[in-house]
Structure formats: structure tokens, C-alpha cells
Short mmCIF file of C-alpha atoms and ligand atoms in Angstrom, two decimals:
data_model
loop_
_atom_site.label_atom_id
_atom_site.label_comp_id
_atom_site.label_asym_id
_atom_site.label_seq_id
_atom_site.Cartn_x
_atom_site.Cartn_y
_atom_site.Cartn_z
CA UNK A 1 1.81 -18.45 -15.02
CA UNK A 2 0.87 -16.33 -12.17
CA UNK A 3 -2.96 -16.16 -11.48
CA UNK A 4 -4.24 -12.78 -11.41
CA UNK A 5 -6.36 -11.87 -8.46
CA UNK A 6 -6.73 -8.14 -8.73
CA UNK A 7 -6.22 -6.04 -11.81
CA UNK A 8 -6.47 -2.21 -11.76
CA UNK A 9 -6.65 -0.41 -15.03
CA UNK A 10 -6.20 3.44 -15.41
CA UNK A 11 -7.80 3.87 -12.00
CA UNK A 12 -8.44 7.59 -11.21
CA UNK A 13 -9.82 8.65 -7.85
CA UNK A 14 -10.70 12.35 -7.48
CA UNK A 15 -11.91 14.36 -4.62
CA UNK A 16 -13.90 17.56 -5.00
CA UNK A 17 -12.02 20.43 -3.36
CA UNK A 18 -14.12 23.65 -3.58
CA UNK A 19 -15.53 23.45 -7.04
CA UNK A 20 -13.03 21.28 -8.78
CA UNK A 21 -12.16 17.50 -8.79
CA UNK A 22 -8.42 16.67 -7.93
CA UNK A 23 -7.00 13.20 -8.56
CA UNK A 24 -5.27 11.70 -5.59
CA UNK A 25 -5.01 8.42 -7.58
CA UNK A 26 -4.27 9.13 -11.30
CA UNK A 27 -3.79 6.62 -14.05
CA UNK A 28 -2.80 3.73 -11.67
CA UNK A 29 -2.57 0.32 -13.43
CA UNK A 30 -1.45 -2.66 -11.25
CA UNK A 31 -1.83 -6.30 -10.89
CA UNK A 32 -1.78 -8.46 -7.76
CA UNK A 33 -1.35 -12.07 -8.24
CA UNK A 34 -2.46 -14.90 -5.86
CA UNK A 35 0.18 -15.92 -3.52
CA UNK A 36 2.12 -12.76 -3.88
CA UNK A 37 2.96 -9.77 -1.71
CA UNK A 38 2.86 -6.55 -3.73
CA UNK A 39 4.39 -3.61 -1.63
CA UNK A 40 3.30 -0.20 -2.32
CA UNK A 41 5.93 2.62 -1.14
CA UNK A 42 6.03 6.39 -1.38
CA UNK A 43 6.14 9.30 0.94
CA UNK A 44 3.27 10.36 2.87
CA UNK A 45 0.62 12.03 0.76
CA UNK A 46 1.42 10.10 -2.49
CA UNK A 47 -2.06 8.43 -2.60
CA UNK A 48 -1.37 5.12 -1.10
CA UNK A 49 -4.38 5.14 1.25
CA UNK A 50 -6.66 6.62 -1.31
CA UNK A 51 -5.72 3.78 -3.75
CA UNK A 52 -6.38 1.17 -0.82
CA UNK A 53 -9.81 2.65 -0.13
CA UNK A 54 -10.63 2.72 -3.75
CA UNK A 55 -9.94 -0.94 -4.08
CA UNK A 56 -12.20 -1.72 -1.00
CA UNK A 57 -14.80 0.67 -2.26
CA UNK A 58 -14.67 2.70 1.02
CA UNK A 59 -14.56 6.13 -0.55
CA UNK A 60 -18.01 7.82 0.03
CA UNK A 61 -17.61 10.92 -1.80
CA UNK A 62 -14.96 10.41 -4.42
CA UNK A 63 -15.22 10.11 -8.21
CA UNK A 64 -13.82 6.72 -9.38
CA UNK A 65 -12.82 6.16 -12.83
CA UNK A 66 -11.12 3.16 -14.56
CA UNK A 67 -11.47 -0.41 -13.62
CA UNK A 68 -10.79 -2.67 -10.66
CA UNK A 69 -11.17 -6.19 -11.50
CA UNK A 70 -11.42 -8.67 -8.50
CA UNK A 71 -11.18 -12.21 -10.06
CA UNK A 72 -12.25 -10.69 -13.48
CA UNK A 73 -15.14 -8.85 -12.16
CA UNK A 74 -15.26 -5.01 -12.19
CA UNK A 75 -15.84 -3.83 -8.74
CA UNK A 76 -14.93 -0.14 -9.28
CA UNK A 77 -18.44 1.23 -9.17
CA UNK A 78 -20.63 -1.64 -7.92
CA UNK A 79 -23.47 -1.42 -5.53
CA UNK A 80 -22.61 -1.11 -1.83
CA UNK A 81 -24.59 -4.35 -0.93
CA UNK A 82 -22.47 -6.27 -3.24
CA UNK A 83 -19.20 -4.81 -1.94
CA UNK A 84 -20.30 -5.54 1.54
CA UNK A 85 -20.45 -9.18 0.65
CA UNK A 86 -16.85 -9.06 -0.90
CA UNK A 87 -15.39 -6.91 1.96
CA UNK A 88 -14.55 -9.07 4.82
CA UNK A 89 -15.06 -12.37 3.22
CA UNK A 90 -12.96 -12.16 -0.06
CA UNK A 91 -11.17 -8.97 0.66
CA UNK A 92 -9.78 -7.79 4.07
CA UNK A 93 -8.25 -4.60 5.00
CA UNK A 94 -5.95 -3.64 7.93
CA UNK A 95 -6.30 0.19 8.34
CA UNK A 96 -3.48 2.62 9.21
CA UNK A 97 -5.55 3.93 12.14
CA UNK A 98 -7.28 1.20 13.96
CA UNK A 99 -9.76 3.45 15.82
CA UNK A 100 -11.51 4.13 12.35
CA UNK A 101 -12.17 0.21 12.02
CA UNK A 102 -13.46 -0.62 15.35
CA UNK A 103 -16.90 0.15 16.88
CA UNK A 104 -16.38 1.94 20.20
CA UNK A 105 -19.71 0.54 21.68
CA UNK A 106 -19.27 -3.04 20.80
CA UNK A 107 -17.13 -5.71 22.78
CA UNK A 108 -13.96 -6.97 20.91
CA UNK A 109 -15.15 -10.55 20.95
CA UNK A 110 -18.53 -9.52 19.56
CA UNK A 111 -16.98 -7.40 16.70
CA UNK A 112 -14.87 -10.21 15.49
CA UNK A 113 -17.55 -12.71 15.98
CA UNK A 114 -19.94 -10.51 13.91
CA UNK A 115 -17.32 -10.44 11.07
CA UNK A 116 -17.29 -14.18 11.03
CA UNK A 117 -21.12 -14.42 11.28
CA UNK A 118 -21.70 -12.28 8.43
CA UNK A 119 -19.87 -14.43 5.95
CA UNK A 120 -20.33 -17.91 7.79
CA UNK A 121 -23.47 -18.72 9.71
CA UNK A 122 -22.79 -22.50 10.02
CA UNK A 123 -20.83 -22.10 13.27
CA UNK A 124 -22.59 -22.45 16.59
CA UNK A 125 -22.22 -19.57 19.01
CA UNK A 126 -19.66 -21.46 21.08
CA UNK A 127 -17.71 -22.47 17.95
CA UNK A 128 -17.76 -18.90 16.81
CA UNK A 129 -16.33 -17.76 20.36
CA UNK A 130 -13.70 -20.50 20.23
CA UNK A 131 -12.66 -19.30 16.78
CA UNK A 132 -12.45 -15.60 17.95
CA UNK A 133 -10.42 -16.67 20.99
CA UNK A 134 -7.99 -18.53 18.64
CA UNK A 135 -7.77 -15.38 16.38
CA UNK A 136 -6.88 -13.30 19.32
CA UNK A 137 -4.31 -15.76 20.42
CA UNK A 138 -2.77 -15.91 16.93
CA UNK A 139 -2.33 -12.23 16.64
CA UNK A 140 -0.45 -12.18 20.07
CA UNK A 141 -3.04 -11.00 22.28
CA UNK A 142 -2.47 -12.12 25.89
CA UNK A 143 -5.50 -13.36 27.98
CA UNK A 144 -7.68 -13.58 25.07
CA UNK A 145 -10.77 -14.60 27.01
CA UNK A 146 -10.45 -11.56 28.98
CA UNK A 147 -9.86 -9.29 25.91
CA UNK A 148 -12.96 -10.80 24.39
CA UNK A 149 -15.00 -8.97 26.87
CA UNK A 150 -13.32 -5.58 26.63
CA UNK A 151 -14.24 -2.55 24.62
CA UNK A 152 -11.74 -0.76 22.22
CA UNK A 153 -10.99 2.19 24.41
CA UNK A 154 -9.70 -0.21 27.14
CA UNK A 155 -6.98 -1.43 24.96
CA UNK A 156 -3.63 0.18 24.00
CA UNK A 157 -3.08 1.31 20.28
CA UNK A 158 -0.92 -1.66 19.79
CA UNK A 159 -3.55 -4.19 21.03
CA UNK A 160 -6.34 -2.46 19.05
CA UNK A 161 -4.35 -2.94 15.78
CA UNK A 162 -3.94 -6.49 16.62
CA UNK A 163 -7.77 -6.75 16.90
CA UNK A 164 -8.16 -5.02 13.53
CA UNK A 165 -5.70 -7.68 12.18
CA UNK A 166 -7.67 -10.51 13.75
CA UNK A 167 -10.80 -9.20 12.18
CA UNK A 168 -9.22 -8.63 8.80
CA UNK A 169 -7.83 -12.21 8.68
CA UNK A 170 -10.93 -13.91 10.30
CA UNK A 171 -12.47 -15.06 6.98
CA UNK A 172 -9.26 -15.88 5.51
CA UNK A 173 -9.65 -13.28 2.62
CA UNK A 174 -8.12 -14.00 -0.87
CA UNK A 175 -7.06 -10.51 -0.84
CA UNK A 176 -5.63 -8.62 1.99
CA UNK A 177 -4.79 -4.89 1.97
CA UNK A 178 -2.62 -3.86 4.85
CA UNK A 179 -2.13 -0.04 5.04
CA UNK A 180 1.06 0.56 7.23
CA UNK A 181 -0.04 -2.15 9.48
CA UNK A 182 2.71 -2.22 11.86
CA UNK A 183 3.71 1.33 12.19
CA UNK A 184 2.34 1.71 15.64
CA UNK A 185 3.69 -1.58 16.91
CA UNK A 186 6.95 -2.55 18.58
CA UNK A 187 9.49 -4.49 16.66
CA UNK A 188 8.63 -8.07 18.05
CA UNK A 189 4.89 -7.57 17.55
CA UNK A 190 5.76 -6.19 14.10
CA UNK A 191 7.49 -9.46 13.20
CA UNK A 192 4.69 -11.49 14.60
CA UNK A 193 2.21 -9.55 12.49
CA UNK A 194 4.27 -9.90 9.34
CA UNK A 195 4.52 -13.69 9.90
CA UNK A 196 0.80 -13.88 10.12
CA UNK A 197 0.44 -12.04 6.89
CA UNK A 198 3.01 -14.35 5.26
CA UNK A 199 1.02 -17.35 6.61
CA UNK A 200 -2.17 -16.13 5.01
CA UNK A 201 -0.20 -15.90 1.73
CA UNK A 202 1.19 -19.34 1.95
CA UNK A 203 -1.63 -21.31 3.44
CA UNK A 204 -4.44 -19.59 1.60
CA UNK A 205 -2.69 -18.52 -1.64
CA UNK A 206 -3.90 -14.95 -0.71
CA UNK A 207 -2.62 -11.90 -2.53
CA UNK A 208 -1.42 -9.17 -0.30
CA UNK A 209 -1.05 -5.44 -0.88
CA UNK A 210 1.34 -4.21 1.64
CA UNK A 211 1.66 -0.48 2.02
CA UNK A 212 4.69 0.65 4.03
CA UNK A 213 7.48 3.14 4.25
CA UNK A 214 9.80 0.47 5.88
CA UNK A 215 12.06 -0.73 3.17
CA UNK A 216 13.33 -3.37 5.56
CA UNK A 217 9.80 -4.80 5.60
CA UNK A 218 9.63 -4.39 1.86
CA UNK A 219 12.84 -6.47 1.49
CA UNK A 220 11.66 -9.09 3.89
CA UNK A 221 8.11 -9.40 2.69
CA UNK A 222 7.64 -8.25 -0.93
CA UNK A 223 7.60 -10.27 -4.03
CA UNK A 224 7.00 -7.19 -6.26
CA UNK A 225 7.12 -3.40 -5.39
CA UNK A 226 5.15 -0.43 -6.82
CA UNK A 227 6.53 2.98 -6.18
CA UNK A 228 3.98 5.76 -5.98
CA UNK A 229 4.52 9.53 -6.42
CA UNK A 230 1.85 12.19 -6.50
CA UNK A 231 -1.06 9.63 -7.23
CA UNK A 232 0.96 7.81 -9.96
CA UNK A 233 2.89 4.67 -9.97
CA UNK A 234 6.41 5.57 -11.18
CA UNK A 235 8.07 2.31 -11.22
CA UNK A 236 6.98 -1.33 -10.62
CA UNK A 237 9.13 -4.32 -10.54
CA UNK A 238 10.19 -7.42 -8.61
CA UNK A 239 11.86 -6.70 -5.33
CA UNK A 240 15.40 -7.52 -6.21
CA UNK A 241 15.23 -5.46 -9.36
CA UNK A 242 14.05 -2.35 -7.46
CA UNK A 243 16.69 -2.67 -4.89
CA UNK A 244 19.40 -3.50 -7.11
CA UNK A 245 18.54 -1.62 -10.30
CA UNK A 246 16.08 1.18 -9.58
CA UNK A 247 15.72 3.47 -12.54
CA UNK A 248 13.27 6.16 -11.88
CA UNK A 249 15.02 9.14 -9.95
CA UNK A 250 12.36 9.08 -7.16
CA UNK A 251 12.77 5.15 -6.53
CA UNK A 252 16.63 5.83 -6.69
CA UNK A 253 16.40 8.54 -4.09
CA UNK A 254 14.09 6.34 -1.86
CA UNK A 255 16.21 3.09 -2.26
CA UNK A 256 19.54 4.80 -2.08
CA UNK A 257 19.04 6.16 1.41
CA UNK A 258 19.29 2.81 3.15
CA UNK A 259 22.20 1.01 4.44
CA UNK A 260 23.70 -1.33 1.70
CA UNK A 261 24.74 -5.01 2.08
CA UNK A 262 28.02 -4.28 3.39
CA UNK A 263 26.70 -2.44 6.44
CA UNK A 264 27.71 1.00 5.23
CA UNK A 265 25.57 3.77 4.03
CA UNK A 266 25.28 4.17 0.26
CA UNK A 267 25.79 7.76 -1.12
CA UNK A 268 22.65 9.63 -0.20
CA UNK A 269 20.60 11.34 -2.91
CA UNK A 270 18.31 13.10 -0.76
CA UNK A 271 15.71 14.91 -2.73
CA UNK A 272 14.36 17.91 -1.05
CA UNK A 273 10.73 18.90 -0.76
CA UNK A 274 7.50 17.21 -0.18
CA UNK A 275 4.67 15.81 -2.20
CA UNK A 276 2.49 18.75 -3.22
CA UNK A 277 -1.14 19.07 -2.12
CA UNK A 278 -3.58 17.82 -4.73
CA UNK A 279 -4.59 21.40 -5.70
CA UNK A 280 -0.90 22.26 -6.52
CA UNK A 281 0.12 19.31 -8.56
CA UNK A 282 1.79 20.22 -11.88
CA UNK A 283 -0.92 20.38 -14.69
CA UNK A 284 1.17 19.29 -17.40
CA UNK A 285 4.66 17.52 -17.88
CA UNK A 286 6.38 15.17 -15.39
CA UNK A 287 4.97 15.43 -11.83
CA UNK A 288 8.39 14.83 -10.31
CA UNK A 289 10.08 17.62 -12.19
CA UNK A 290 9.58 20.30 -9.51
CA UNK A 291 11.67 18.13 -7.02
CA UNK A 292 14.69 17.99 -9.28
CA UNK A 293 15.44 21.66 -10.28
CA UNK A 294 18.75 20.91 -11.61
CA UNK A 295 17.52 19.06 -14.75
CA UNK A 296 16.92 20.73 -18.14
CA UNK A 297 13.50 22.02 -18.27
CA UNK A 298 13.04 20.80 -22.08
CA UNK A 299 13.49 17.25 -20.60
CA UNK A 300 10.18 17.15 -18.58
CA UNK A 301 7.67 18.95 -20.60
CA UNK A 302 6.21 15.70 -21.78
CA UNK A 303 3.97 13.68 -19.27
CA UNK A 304 5.86 10.38 -19.02
CA UNK A 305 3.70 7.12 -19.34
CA UNK A 306 4.43 4.03 -17.43
CA UNK A 307 6.25 1.86 -19.82
CA UNK A 308 7.89 -1.62 -19.71
CA UNK A 309 11.61 -1.52 -19.83
CA UNK A 310 12.33 -5.13 -19.23
CA UNK A 311 9.81 -7.88 -18.73
CA UNK A 312 7.97 -7.15 -15.60
CA UNK A 313 9.85 -3.89 -14.91
CA UNK A 314 7.91 -0.58 -15.68
CA UNK A 315 9.00 2.97 -15.38
CA UNK A 316 7.27 6.25 -15.77
CA UNK A 317 10.07 8.50 -16.71
CA UNK A 318 11.31 9.69 -20.31
CA UNK A 319 14.88 10.58 -19.47
CA UNK A 320 15.93 8.05 -16.64
CA UNK A 321 18.90 6.92 -18.98
CA UNK A 322 20.53 10.40 -18.91
CA UNK A 323 19.23 11.47 -15.41
CA UNK A 324 22.08 12.20 -12.96
CA UNK A 325 21.99 13.47 -9.42
CA UNK A 326 24.19 16.50 -8.67
CA UNK A 327 26.60 14.07 -6.66
CA UNK A 328 27.03 11.96 -9.83
CA UNK A 329 27.93 14.92 -11.94
CA UNK A 330 30.45 16.14 -9.43
CA UNK A 331 31.99 12.79 -9.15
CA UNK A 332 32.33 12.48 -12.82
CA UNK A 333 34.00 15.80 -13.07
CA UNK A 334 36.32 14.85 -10.17
CA UNK A 335 37.26 11.80 -12.17
CA UNK A 336 37.62 13.59 -15.46
CA UNK A 337 34.71 11.96 -17.15
CA UNK A 338 33.15 14.21 -19.76
N1 ADP B 1 -11.25 12.60 1.39
C1 ADP B 1 -10.40 13.49 0.84
N2 ADP B 1 -10.66 14.66 0.34
C2 ADP B 1 -9.65 15.49 -0.16
N3 ADP B 1 -8.38 15.10 -0.26
C3 ADP B 1 -7.99 13.92 0.15
C4 ADP B 1 -8.95 13.00 0.75
N4 ADP B 1 -8.24 11.90 1.17
C5 ADP B 1 -7.01 12.08 0.91
N5 ADP B 1 -6.83 13.32 0.28
C6 ADP B 1 -5.58 13.78 -0.33
O1 ADP B 1 -5.11 12.94 -1.27
C7 ADP B 1 -3.75 12.89 -1.22
C8 ADP B 1 -3.28 11.55 -0.97
O2 ADP B 1 -3.67 11.12 0.40
P1 ADP B 1 -3.43 9.72 0.93
O3 ADP B 1 -3.85 8.75 0.07
O4 ADP B 1 -3.83 9.69 2.46
O5 ADP B 1 -1.76 9.62 0.97
P2 ADP B 1 -0.80 8.50 1.58
O6 ADP B 1 -1.57 7.41 2.20
O7 ADP B 1 0.17 8.10 0.59
O8 ADP B 1 -0.11 9.16 2.77
C9 ADP B 1 -3.18 13.79 -0.17
O9 ADP B 1 -2.89 15.06 -0.82
C10 ADP B 1 -4.41 14.02 0.63
O10 ADP B 1 -4.55 15.22 1.40
S1 SF4 B 2 10.73 12.33 -16.84
FE1 SF4 B 2 12.45 13.61 -16.36
S2 SF4 B 2 11.61 15.02 -14.89
FE2 SF4 B 2 10.34 13.25 -14.93
S3 SF4 B 2 11.23 11.78 -13.27
FE3 SF4 B 2 12.12 11.32 -15.31
S4 SF4 B 2 14.04 12.49 -15.15
FE4 SF4 B 2 12.85 13.40 -13.79
MG1 MG B 3 -1.95 6.57 4.05
#
């Protein structure tokens, strides 16, 4: 039986915009087990980073409702001092934008050294230095002794991201949240970084939340996948199920637009439009309905709930069994299927 590391229950994260709260994360229920990679996918603006920040307790002005259990303890609204202890030691995060994570006034070596010192004061200064240099080496930084003495602005974006990764894994966290960690990096470095994340999972039994829009990375790294749309999880399942048997129209549209195993392109169901801004989300009914105008209006008046359709496979859609893309309807007409 998989051991639960993180259990998120009915999480709602709302931002105040003018005089009203709007939920960027709405009714999210998710589990991350030890020794597993849970990938979170979804278009830009779906709430992936807002979810990651909620787990890490990094929102300063958001309203957080629901539960975030880390090893059974609710950390959804705990005191900052307690979270500071957890962050960096038990939980690490790789941010989408490395600049937000680094102190511009501090040398690289000192920043990583401080992250280690905060949670482990048994090492001598020289042992700490050695550990930092090893970490820099591990994330593929050439001349680590030299980079140790540099400041963030002296490094390229890719190098900075590697420093952020070195900091996040410095204390071998039990839970690592990686928010689009390799977007800014070239392919070789990307695969080195992904290997590091895999090592953390295998060697430390860590649980990893990997936010990415790269389905190749999902296929290579993930054990399970959660698909997010407009603040909600619309489908969760193991990685094979989602690639081979996606059920929610949004997942089908995302996963059908990649090359298939035969090296050809599957039929593309490209869904037009973008994720609406928080203030413009549908107030009732299915949030995805405005993106699929060809379906019968009566079919999406109800707000769908995430429900289990097969063991471990959850879908938030009331009518996926009857749902068809326009191309599928045309094909059926062509073949005389009624
Ligand atoms: N601090 C904030 N205040 C107001 N709205 C926010 C804030 N942070 C994010 N949002 C909004 O929440 C939604 C989700 O954003 P985000 O979590 O960054 O999406 P993603 O990471 O999936 O691209 C977007 O509509 C974004 O504009
Ligand atoms: S519930 Fe209906 S409108 Fe919503 S995603 Fe499913 S098919 Fe589309
Ligand atoms: Mg983001």
C-alpha cells in the first residue's frame, strides 16, 4: 500500500480582486505518495503555480480554505515559523522563475550554505562548503568553486535555475515541488535535471510534484498525472491510463495533440480559446463548457464533481461517455454510423 506523504482536501485558494474573492484553486483534492512523481498539467493560467504556492505556504495575501496534510498534519494555515521549518528541510520547491528564489545580494555559495545551515548545524564551515560545491557539481555547474563566489546577476538564466535546484535538493526534502523546472534550460541540461529529480525519488523515497506542460517529460517521469483546468482538477489517473484512455474532453484535447507511438500525428482535437481570467470564470455549470460550444447546453448546466470511474481514475465530467469532438461526429457520418 502506497504511503501518503501529502493529502490535499477540498483546497480553495482565493485572491481578492477589487472587493471580491476569486478562486484560482477551487475544490482541489489530491494525494502525493512517497516515492512517486505526480505530474500536474494544464494550460497557462489554470492555477498550477497557485496550487504549488498554497502547498508551500507562500501566498501572502490569499484566502486558503480546505486541508493540506503533510504526513498527517494540517499545514494549510499554520504559523509562518512552523512553515519555515518545514520549508527547505522537509519540503523543497523549484520555482518557475529562478530570480524570485535567489537573493541578489548574496553569493551563490553562501545562499546554498545558509539553506543547509538553517536545518543542519552539525557541519563545520568547511564541511558545509564541500557540500555546497558537491551540490553545484551535481546540478551540472562547471567550475563550482568559482560559481560559489559569484552573485546571481553574474550567471545565465539556466545557471541560476540550476542554483535554485541545488538549493531545493540541498536538504534532501521528502516532498519536492518543481514548477516548470526545466522550461528555460536546453535539452541536455533538462535531462540532467530530470535525472536528479528521479534520484531524489529513488534514493530518498521523496514524493515529487512536477508541474510541466511538456508531455514528453510527463511520459518519462510521472507515475500519476493530474490535469488542471480553471482552478480545478478535471482528471487524475496513472500515467498509462491518461495517455491511453483519457476521458475528460480537456485531457483528450491535450493528450491527443502529441505524436503517437507510430511516429505519426494523431487526429488533432484542438480546442479553441484560452483559460478565462478569474473574474470571468463561469459561476455555475461546467467550467469547461464555454470552450466546447458545439455541445448541448442542457448537458453542462450541472457543476460536475470529480468522481472515480475506475480504481484510481477520477474524472470531473458528467457527460464524457457521450461527448464527441466535431471531427468524430463527421467521421461517423462519413462511415454511416448513426
Ligand atoms: N496573486 C494573485 N492575485 C490575483 N490573481 C492571481 C494571483 N496569482 C495568480 N493569479 C491568477 O490566478 C490564475 C492562476 O494563475 P497561476 O497559478 O499562475 O497559473 P499557472 O501556473 O497554471 O499558469 C490566473 O488567472 C492568474 O492571473
Ligand atoms: S461536463 Fe459536459 S460540458 Fe463539462 S467537460 Fe464534461 S462534456 Fe464538457
Ligand atoms: Mg505557473
